[in-house]
Amino acid sequence: MEKREVDLEVRNLRKYYPAGRRRFLKAVDDVSFTVYRGETLGIVGESGCGKTTCGKTAIGMLPKTGGEVFFQGKDVHRMTKKERFDFTGKVQMIFQDPYASLDSHQKVYQIVAEGIRIHKLASDKEQEQEMVYELLNMVGLNAEHAGRNVHEFSGGQRQRIGIARALSVNPEFLFCDEPVSALDVSLQAQIVNLLMKLQQEKHLTMLFIAHDLSVVKHISDRIGVMYLGKMVEMTDCDELYDNPLHPYTEALLAAVPIADPDLAEKRKGIVLEGDVPSPVNPPAGCRFCSRCSRRMDICLVEEPVMKEISPGHTVACHLYR
Ligand code: SF4
């Protein structure tokens, strides 16, 4: 089997926040995964499951509590100033809220040109301008938009500006943190399709965080499912949809409308009950046990660990011992 090159290697990552006397909110608790070069890894889960914190900690936007993260072999949390600078040229982010992530009083040109200047990618003003216009074209805007202020644009257009800004430094890796969840449904597909097109053209690696499984399915090669600070299942996109193993994944999938009547019938009746428990005081044993219709005695006392059930398909559940 061909050996795949690794871009991001996350090992036993933990991110805890103090929550009172000797108590911690365990936002990310012992999570491991790999993002291979050129692939899109989607991470899904309900709001509060830790997926955004996991992504931000994995790319060094947040300090870690424990574990290790390597980007192209370099320890993300122990970089020299020079390594950090190179890293910011290779790894870029696209954020959830295009209203908050861009300064609404800045001109589009300034926003897109900033990275080009910081990383000294243009030899003169003329080349810089050419690069900015090309980036705007690439994301479906044009040179005319460059002289306008961000506040003149709609949410979808702002997200396109955010994507042009991210691409301005020729990154190799994009961290997309719920990039379409603040947009109208009609705009979501446009932005997801744009990201897919750019990924193909520029051979980007992507870590794509979202709570909407249908969005993640569309864009991802592989998907990891997170629940209450833990990764509970990870596999190829089609395998996850055709053969989900973890009861939480099954419940998430049951909520997604599907055209296949046989599959729809199979998934009927799998309902996610109750709310996500607090990550400050997660249930002992399996963290999903308070909501799982298939729990057994062992689930209450012993925490399941991730195991490979078939090639590339891992799950943390006592049903698969
Ligand atoms: Fe349900 Fe037990 Fe599996 Fe947890 S380990 S998901 S409680 S069956």
GROMACS .gro file of N, CA and C and ligand atoms in nm, residues 246-248 286-289 292-296 299 304 316-319, ligand 1:
model
   62
  246HIS      N    1  -2.047   0.357   1.577
  246HIS     CA    2  -2.074   0.413   1.709
  246HIS      C    3  -2.221   0.458   1.719
  247PRO      N    4  -2.288   0.424   1.828
  247PRO     CA    5  -2.429   0.465   1.842
  247PRO      C    6  -2.449   0.617   1.827
  248TYR      N    7  -2.350   0.697   1.867
  248TYR     CA    8  -2.363   0.841   1.851
  248TYR      C    9  -2.361   0.881   1.703
  286CYS      N   10  -1.805   0.527   2.958
  286CYS     CA   11  -1.824   0.588   2.827
  286CYS      C   12  -1.897   0.721   2.841
  287ARG      N   13  -1.846   0.823   2.777
  287ARG     CA   14  -1.906   0.956   2.792
  287ARG      C   15  -2.044   0.966   2.727
  288PHE      N   16  -2.075   0.871   2.640
  288PHE     CA   17  -2.204   0.875   2.572
  288PHE      C   18  -2.309   0.793   2.647
  289CYS      N   19  -2.270   0.730   2.760
  289CYS     CA   20  -2.360   0.630   2.821
  289CYS      C   21  -2.493   0.691   2.869
  292CYS      N   22  -2.710   0.675   2.550
  292CYS     CA   23  -2.698   0.562   2.458
  292CYS      C   24  -2.804   0.455   2.487
  293SER      N   25  -2.880   0.417   2.383
  293SER     CA   26  -2.986   0.317   2.401
  293SER      C   27  -2.927   0.175   2.405
  294ARG      N   28  -2.798   0.160   2.374
  294ARG     CA   29  -2.739   0.026   2.369
  294ARG      C   30  -2.638   0.004   2.482
  295ARG      N   31  -2.642   0.089   2.583
  295ARG     CA   32  -2.539   0.077   2.687
  295ARG      C   33  -2.551  -0.054   2.764
  296MET      N   34  -2.434  -0.099   2.811
  296MET     CA   35  -2.426  -0.223   2.890
  296MET      C   36  -2.363  -0.187   3.024
  299CYS      N   37  -2.023  -0.024   3.021
  299CYS     CA   38  -2.016   0.114   2.969
  299CYS      C   39  -2.016   0.217   3.082
  304PRO      N   40  -1.429   0.326   2.693
  304PRO     CA   41  -1.384   0.254   2.572
  304PRO      C   42  -1.272   0.331   2.504
  316ALA      N   43  -1.455   0.392   1.926
  316ALA     CA   44  -1.439   0.373   2.070
  316ALA      C   45  -1.575   0.337   2.128
  317CYS      N   46  -1.602   0.207   2.139
  317CYS     CA   47  -1.733   0.162   2.190
  317CYS      C   48  -1.719   0.016   2.234
  318HIS      N   49  -1.776  -0.018   2.350
  318HIS     CA   50  -1.766  -0.155   2.402
  318HIS      C   51  -1.843  -0.258   2.319
  319LEU      N   52  -1.928  -0.211   2.227
  319LEU     CA   53  -1.999  -0.306   2.140
  319LEU      C   54  -1.901  -0.378   2.047
  322SF4    FE1   55  -2.313   0.301   2.406
  322SF4    FE2   56  -2.157   0.153   2.561
  322SF4    FE3   57  -2.083   0.202   2.313
  322SF4    FE4   58  -2.080   0.394   2.496
  322SF4     S1   59  -1.953   0.209   2.496
  322SF4     S2   60  -2.157   0.410   2.290
  322SF4     S3   61  -2.260   0.345   2.617
  322SF4     S4   62  -2.263   0.085   2.380
   0.00000   0.00000   0.00000
